[in-house]
mmCIF file of C-alpha atoms in Angstrom:
data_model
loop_
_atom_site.group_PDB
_atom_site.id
_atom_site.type_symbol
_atom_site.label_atom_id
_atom_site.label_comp_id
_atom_site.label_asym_id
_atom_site.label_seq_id
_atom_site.Cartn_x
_atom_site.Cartn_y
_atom_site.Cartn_z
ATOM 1 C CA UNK A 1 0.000 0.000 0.000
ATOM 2 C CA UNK A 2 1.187 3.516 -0.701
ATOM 3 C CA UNK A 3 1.788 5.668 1.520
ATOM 4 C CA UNK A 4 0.345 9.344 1.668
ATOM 5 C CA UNK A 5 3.474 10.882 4.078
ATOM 6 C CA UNK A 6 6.210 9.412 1.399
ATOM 7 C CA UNK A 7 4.461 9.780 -2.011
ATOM 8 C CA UNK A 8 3.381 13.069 -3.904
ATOM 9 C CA UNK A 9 1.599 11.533 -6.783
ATOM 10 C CA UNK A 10 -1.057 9.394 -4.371
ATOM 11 C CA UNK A 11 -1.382 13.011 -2.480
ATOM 12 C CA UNK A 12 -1.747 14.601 -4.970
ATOM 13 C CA UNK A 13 -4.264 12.394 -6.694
ATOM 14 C CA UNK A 14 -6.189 12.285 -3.256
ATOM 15 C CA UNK A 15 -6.404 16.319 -3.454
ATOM 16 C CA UNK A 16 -7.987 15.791 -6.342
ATOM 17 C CA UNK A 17 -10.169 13.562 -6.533
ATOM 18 C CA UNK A 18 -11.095 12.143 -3.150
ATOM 19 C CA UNK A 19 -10.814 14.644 -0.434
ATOM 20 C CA UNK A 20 -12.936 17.212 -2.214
ATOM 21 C CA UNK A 21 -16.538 18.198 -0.510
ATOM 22 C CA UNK A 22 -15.591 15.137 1.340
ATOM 23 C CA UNK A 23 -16.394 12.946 -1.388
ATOM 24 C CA UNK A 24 -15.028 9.633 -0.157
ATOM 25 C CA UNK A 25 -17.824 9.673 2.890
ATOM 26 C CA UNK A 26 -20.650 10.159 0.587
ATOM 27 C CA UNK A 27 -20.388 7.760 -1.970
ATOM 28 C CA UNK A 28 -22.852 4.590 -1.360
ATOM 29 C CA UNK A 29 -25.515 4.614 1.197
ATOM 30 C CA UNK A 30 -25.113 8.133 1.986
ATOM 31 C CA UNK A 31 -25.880 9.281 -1.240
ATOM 32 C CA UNK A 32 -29.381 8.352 -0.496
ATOM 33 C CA UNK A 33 -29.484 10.897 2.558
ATOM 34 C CA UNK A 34 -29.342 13.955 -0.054
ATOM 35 C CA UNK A 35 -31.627 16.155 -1.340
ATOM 36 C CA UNK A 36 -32.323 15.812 -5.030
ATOM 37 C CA UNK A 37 -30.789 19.260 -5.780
ATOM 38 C CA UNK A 38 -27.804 18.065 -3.474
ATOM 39 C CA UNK A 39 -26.981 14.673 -5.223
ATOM 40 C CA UNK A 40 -27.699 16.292 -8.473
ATOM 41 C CA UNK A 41 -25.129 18.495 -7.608
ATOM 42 C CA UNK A 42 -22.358 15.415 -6.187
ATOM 43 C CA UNK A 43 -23.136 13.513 -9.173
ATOM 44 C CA UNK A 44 -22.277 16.052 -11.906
ATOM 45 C CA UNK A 45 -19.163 16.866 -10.312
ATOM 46 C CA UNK A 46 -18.240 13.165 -9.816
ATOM 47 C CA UNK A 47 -19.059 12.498 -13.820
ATOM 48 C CA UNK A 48 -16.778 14.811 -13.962
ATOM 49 C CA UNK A 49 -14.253 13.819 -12.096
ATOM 50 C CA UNK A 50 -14.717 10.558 -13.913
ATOM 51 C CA UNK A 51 -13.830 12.043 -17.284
ATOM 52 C CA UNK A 52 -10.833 14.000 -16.353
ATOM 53 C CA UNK A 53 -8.481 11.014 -13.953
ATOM 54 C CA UNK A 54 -6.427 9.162 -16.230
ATOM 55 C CA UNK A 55 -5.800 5.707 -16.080
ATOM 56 C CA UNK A 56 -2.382 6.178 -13.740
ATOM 57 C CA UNK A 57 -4.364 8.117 -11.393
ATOM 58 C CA UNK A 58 -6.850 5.378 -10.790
ATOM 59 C CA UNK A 59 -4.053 3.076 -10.429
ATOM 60 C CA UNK A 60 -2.545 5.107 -8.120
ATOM 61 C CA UNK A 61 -5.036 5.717 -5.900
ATOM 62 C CA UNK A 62 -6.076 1.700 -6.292
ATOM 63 C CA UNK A 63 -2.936 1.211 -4.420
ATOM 64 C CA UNK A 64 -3.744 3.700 -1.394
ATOM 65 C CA UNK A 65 -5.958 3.104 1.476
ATOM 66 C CA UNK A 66 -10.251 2.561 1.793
ATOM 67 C CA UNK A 67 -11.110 5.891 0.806
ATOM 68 C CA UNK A 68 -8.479 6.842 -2.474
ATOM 69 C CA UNK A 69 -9.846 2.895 -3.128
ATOM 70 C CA UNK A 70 -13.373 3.472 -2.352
ATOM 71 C CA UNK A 71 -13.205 6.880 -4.719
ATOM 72 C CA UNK A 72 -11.341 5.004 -7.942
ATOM 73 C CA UNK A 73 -14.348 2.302 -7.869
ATOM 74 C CA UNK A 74 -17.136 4.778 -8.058
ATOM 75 C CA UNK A 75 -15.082 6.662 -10.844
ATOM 76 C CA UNK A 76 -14.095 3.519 -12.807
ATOM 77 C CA UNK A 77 -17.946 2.660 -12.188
ATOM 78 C CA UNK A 78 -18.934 6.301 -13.852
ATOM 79 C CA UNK A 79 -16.446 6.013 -17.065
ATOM 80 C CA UNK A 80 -17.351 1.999 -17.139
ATOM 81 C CA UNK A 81 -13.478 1.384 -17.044
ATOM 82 C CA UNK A 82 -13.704 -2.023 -17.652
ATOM 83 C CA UNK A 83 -10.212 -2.554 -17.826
ATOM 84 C CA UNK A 84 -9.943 -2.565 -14.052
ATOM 85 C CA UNK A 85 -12.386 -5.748 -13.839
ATOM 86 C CA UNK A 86 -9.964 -7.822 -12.630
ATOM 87 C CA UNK A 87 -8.019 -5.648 -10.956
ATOM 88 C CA UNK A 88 -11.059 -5.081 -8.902
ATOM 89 C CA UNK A 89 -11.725 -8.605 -8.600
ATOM 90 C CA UNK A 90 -8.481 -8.946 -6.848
ATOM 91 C CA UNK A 91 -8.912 -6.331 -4.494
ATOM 92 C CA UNK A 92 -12.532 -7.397 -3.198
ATOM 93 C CA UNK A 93 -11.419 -11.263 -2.728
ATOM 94 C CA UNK A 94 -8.157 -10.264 -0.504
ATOM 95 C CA UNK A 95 -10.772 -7.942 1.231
ATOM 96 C CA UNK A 96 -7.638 -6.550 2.850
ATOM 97 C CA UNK A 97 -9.389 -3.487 4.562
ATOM 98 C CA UNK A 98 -12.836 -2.310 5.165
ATOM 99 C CA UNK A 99 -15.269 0.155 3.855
ATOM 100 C CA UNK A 100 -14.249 -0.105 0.026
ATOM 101 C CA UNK A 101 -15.975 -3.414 -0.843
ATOM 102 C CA UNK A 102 -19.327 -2.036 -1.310
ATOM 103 C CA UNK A 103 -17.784 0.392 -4.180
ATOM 104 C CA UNK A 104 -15.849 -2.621 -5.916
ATOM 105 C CA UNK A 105 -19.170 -4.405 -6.229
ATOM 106 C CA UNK A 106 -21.217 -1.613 -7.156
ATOM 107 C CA UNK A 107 -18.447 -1.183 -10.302
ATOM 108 C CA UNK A 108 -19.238 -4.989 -11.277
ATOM 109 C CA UNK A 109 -23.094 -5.087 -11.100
ATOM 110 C CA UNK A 110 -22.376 -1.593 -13.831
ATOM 111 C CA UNK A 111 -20.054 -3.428 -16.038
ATOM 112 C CA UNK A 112 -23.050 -6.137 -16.116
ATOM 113 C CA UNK A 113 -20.696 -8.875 -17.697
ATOM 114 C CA UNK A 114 -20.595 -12.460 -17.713
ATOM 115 C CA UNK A 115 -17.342 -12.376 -16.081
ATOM 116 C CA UNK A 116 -18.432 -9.519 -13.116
ATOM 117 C CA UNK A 117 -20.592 -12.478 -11.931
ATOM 118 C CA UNK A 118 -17.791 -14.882 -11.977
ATOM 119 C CA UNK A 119 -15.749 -12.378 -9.912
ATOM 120 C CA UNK A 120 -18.613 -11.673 -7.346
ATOM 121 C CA UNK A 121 -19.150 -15.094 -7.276
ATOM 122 C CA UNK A 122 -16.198 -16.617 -6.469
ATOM 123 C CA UNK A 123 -15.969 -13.637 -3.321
ATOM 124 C CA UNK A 124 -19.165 -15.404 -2.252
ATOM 125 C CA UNK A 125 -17.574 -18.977 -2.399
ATOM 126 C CA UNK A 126 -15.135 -17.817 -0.077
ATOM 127 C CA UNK A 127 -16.435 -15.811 2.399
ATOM 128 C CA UNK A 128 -19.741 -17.213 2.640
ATOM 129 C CA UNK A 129 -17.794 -20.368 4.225
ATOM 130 C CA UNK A 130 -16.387 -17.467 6.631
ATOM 131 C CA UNK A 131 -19.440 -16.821 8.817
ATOM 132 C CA UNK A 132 -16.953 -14.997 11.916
ATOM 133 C CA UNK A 133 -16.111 -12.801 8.518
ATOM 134 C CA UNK A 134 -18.490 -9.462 8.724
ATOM 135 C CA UNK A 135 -17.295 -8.157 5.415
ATOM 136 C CA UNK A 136 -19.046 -7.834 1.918
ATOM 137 C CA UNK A 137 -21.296 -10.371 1.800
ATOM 138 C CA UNK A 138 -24.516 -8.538 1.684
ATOM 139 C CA UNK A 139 -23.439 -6.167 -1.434
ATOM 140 C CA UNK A 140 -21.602 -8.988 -3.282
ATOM 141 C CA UNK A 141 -25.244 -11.089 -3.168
ATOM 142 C CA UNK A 142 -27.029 -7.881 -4.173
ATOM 143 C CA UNK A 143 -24.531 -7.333 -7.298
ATOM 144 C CA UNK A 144 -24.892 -10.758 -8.246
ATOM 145 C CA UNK A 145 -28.207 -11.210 -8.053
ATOM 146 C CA UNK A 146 -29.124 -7.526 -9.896
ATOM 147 C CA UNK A 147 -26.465 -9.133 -12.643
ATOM 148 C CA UNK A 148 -28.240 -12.531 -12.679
ATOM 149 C CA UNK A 149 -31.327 -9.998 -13.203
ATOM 150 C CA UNK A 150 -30.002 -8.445 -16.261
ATOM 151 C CA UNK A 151 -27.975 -11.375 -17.766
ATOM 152 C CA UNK A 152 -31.006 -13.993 -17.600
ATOM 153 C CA UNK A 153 -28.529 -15.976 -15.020
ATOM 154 C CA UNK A 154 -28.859 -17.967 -11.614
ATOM 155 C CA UNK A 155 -25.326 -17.945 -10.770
ATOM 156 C CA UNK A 156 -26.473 -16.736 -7.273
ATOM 157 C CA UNK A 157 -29.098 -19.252 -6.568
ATOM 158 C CA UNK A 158 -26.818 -21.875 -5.120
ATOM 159 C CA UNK A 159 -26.023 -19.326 -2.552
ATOM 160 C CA UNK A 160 -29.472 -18.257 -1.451
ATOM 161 C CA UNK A 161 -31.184 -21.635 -1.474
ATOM 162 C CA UNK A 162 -32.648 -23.159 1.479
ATOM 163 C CA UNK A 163 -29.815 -24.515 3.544
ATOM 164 C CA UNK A 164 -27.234 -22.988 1.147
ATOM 165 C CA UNK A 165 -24.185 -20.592 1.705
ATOM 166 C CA UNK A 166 -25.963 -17.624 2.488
ATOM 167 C CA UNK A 167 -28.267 -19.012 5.342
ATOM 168 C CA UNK A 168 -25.222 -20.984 6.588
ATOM 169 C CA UNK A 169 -23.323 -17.379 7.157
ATOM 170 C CA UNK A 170 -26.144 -16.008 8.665
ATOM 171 C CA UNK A 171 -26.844 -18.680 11.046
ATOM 172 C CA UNK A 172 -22.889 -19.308 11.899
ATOM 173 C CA UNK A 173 -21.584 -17.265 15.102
ATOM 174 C CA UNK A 174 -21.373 -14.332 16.056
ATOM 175 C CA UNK A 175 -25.047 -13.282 14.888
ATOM 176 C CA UNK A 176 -25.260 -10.935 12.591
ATOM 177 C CA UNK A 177 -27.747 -8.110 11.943
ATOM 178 C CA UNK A 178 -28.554 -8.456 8.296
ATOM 179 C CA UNK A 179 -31.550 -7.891 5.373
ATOM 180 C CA UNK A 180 -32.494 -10.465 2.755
ATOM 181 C CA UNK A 181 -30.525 -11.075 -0.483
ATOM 182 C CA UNK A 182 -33.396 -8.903 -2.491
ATOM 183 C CA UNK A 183 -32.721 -5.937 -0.310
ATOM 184 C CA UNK A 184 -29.522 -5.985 -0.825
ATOM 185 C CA UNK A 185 -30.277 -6.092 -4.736
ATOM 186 C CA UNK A 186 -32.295 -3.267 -4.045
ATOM 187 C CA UNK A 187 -29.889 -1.378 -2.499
ATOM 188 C CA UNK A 188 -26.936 -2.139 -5.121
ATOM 189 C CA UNK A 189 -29.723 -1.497 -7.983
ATOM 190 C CA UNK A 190 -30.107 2.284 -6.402
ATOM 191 C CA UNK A 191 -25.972 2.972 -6.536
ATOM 192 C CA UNK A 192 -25.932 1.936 -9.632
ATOM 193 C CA UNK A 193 -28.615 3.808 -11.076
ATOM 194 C CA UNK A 194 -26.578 7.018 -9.433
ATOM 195 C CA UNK A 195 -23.486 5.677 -10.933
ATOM 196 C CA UNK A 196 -25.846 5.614 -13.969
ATOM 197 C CA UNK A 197 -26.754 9.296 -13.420
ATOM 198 C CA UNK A 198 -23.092 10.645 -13.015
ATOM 199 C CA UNK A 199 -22.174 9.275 -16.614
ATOM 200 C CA UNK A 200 -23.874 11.958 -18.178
ATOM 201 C CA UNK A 201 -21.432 14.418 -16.926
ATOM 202 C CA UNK A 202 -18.184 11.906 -17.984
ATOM 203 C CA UNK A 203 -16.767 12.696 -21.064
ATOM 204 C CA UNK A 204 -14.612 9.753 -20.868
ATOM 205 C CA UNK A 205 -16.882 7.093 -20.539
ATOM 206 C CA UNK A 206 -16.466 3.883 -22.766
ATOM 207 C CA UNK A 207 -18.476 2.431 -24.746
#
C-alpha cells in the first residue's frame, strides 16, 4: 500500500479527486441521505471527475488506502473502465481493509458482464464459508443477483437456497444483523442507477 506521508503523486491524486466536498464519505448509502438538488449536484461533479483522472491516477489511488480505493471504484464505475475488472476482482477477494468493498461491487453489477458475476461469485464462495467474517457479503449477493437480473442468469441461486451458503453465514456465530438477499439487490440497484446518473457528466466514458 502507498503511503500518503512518502508519495506526492497518491497526495496529490487524493487532493484531487477524493478529499474534495468530502467525497469519499458520501459515496454509497449516503448518497441516499441527499436532497435531489444536493446529489444532483455530487453527481455532476463526480461524472466529472470521472472524465478527467487518467488511467495512472486510478491506479494510483487503487494502491492507497479505503477511501483513495473506495473513490477510484465509483469513478471507474462512472467512465465503465472495464479494464480494471480484474483488478477489482483482486482487491474485493483479498478484502484486505474495510469500507471499500461495497464500491468494488457496485463497479461490477455496472459493467453487467458475464465475467463480473464470476468475480462476485467466487468472493461469495469464499467468504460465505467465513461466517466470523463481517465483510461484503450482503453487497456482493445484491450485485450478483441484480447481474443474474439483467444477464437472464442464476449464478447466485446456489447461494441463497434453502440450507445454502448464504443461510449458513447467517446462522454461523457471532449473529449478525442483516436484510435479505433482495434488499440488498435493491440497495446495489439504487448505486448503480446514481453511478448511472453521473455518466452523463463523464466525457470519458467507454463504450
Amino acid at each position: 500500500m502507498r503511503r500518503t506521508d512518502e508519495d506526492d503523486e497518491l497526495l496529490m491524486s487524493i487532493r484531487r479527486y477524493v478529499t474534495p466536498d468530502r467525497r469519499y464519505l458520501k459515496l454509497g448509502g449516503n448518497l441516499m441521505g441527499m436532497t435531489d438538488r444536493e446529489r444532483a449536484t455530487f453527481l455532476r461533479k463526480l461524472g466529472e471527475a470521472a472524465g478527467e483522472i487518467t488511467p495512472r491516477e486510478l491506479g494510483v489511488l487503487l494502491e492507497g488506502g479505503w477511501r483513495e480505493r473506495k473513490t477510484a471504484a465509483w469513478l471507474i464505475a462512472v467512465a465503465n473502465r472495464t479494464d480494471f475488472r480484474e483488478r477489482l476482482g483482486e482487491l474485493l477477494l483479498a478484502s484486505q481493509g474495510p469500507y471499500a468493498g461495497q464500491a468494488y461491487c457496485v463497479a461490477l453489477a455496472t459493467f453487467g458482464a458475464p465475467s463480473d458475476a464470476d468475480l462476485l461469485a467466487a468472493y461469495l464462495d469464499r467468504y460465505l464459508r467465513r461466517p466470523d467474517l463481517y465483510y461484503d457479503q450482503g453487497p456482493a449477493i445484491g450485485a450478483l443477483l441484480l447481474l443474474d437480473a439483467k444477464l437472464g442468469a442464476d449464478r447466485a441461486a446456489r447461494f441463497v437456497a434453502p440450507a445454502g451458503l448464504w443461510q449458513q453465514w447467517i446462522d454461523g456465530p457471532p449473529t449478525k444483523d442483516h436484510d435479505t438477499p433482495d434488499s440488498y439487490r435493491e440497495f446495489i440497484d439504487q448505486l448503480c442507477a446514481f453511478a448511472e446518473e453521473s455518466t452523463r457528466h463523464c466525457t470519458a466514458r467507454n463504450q
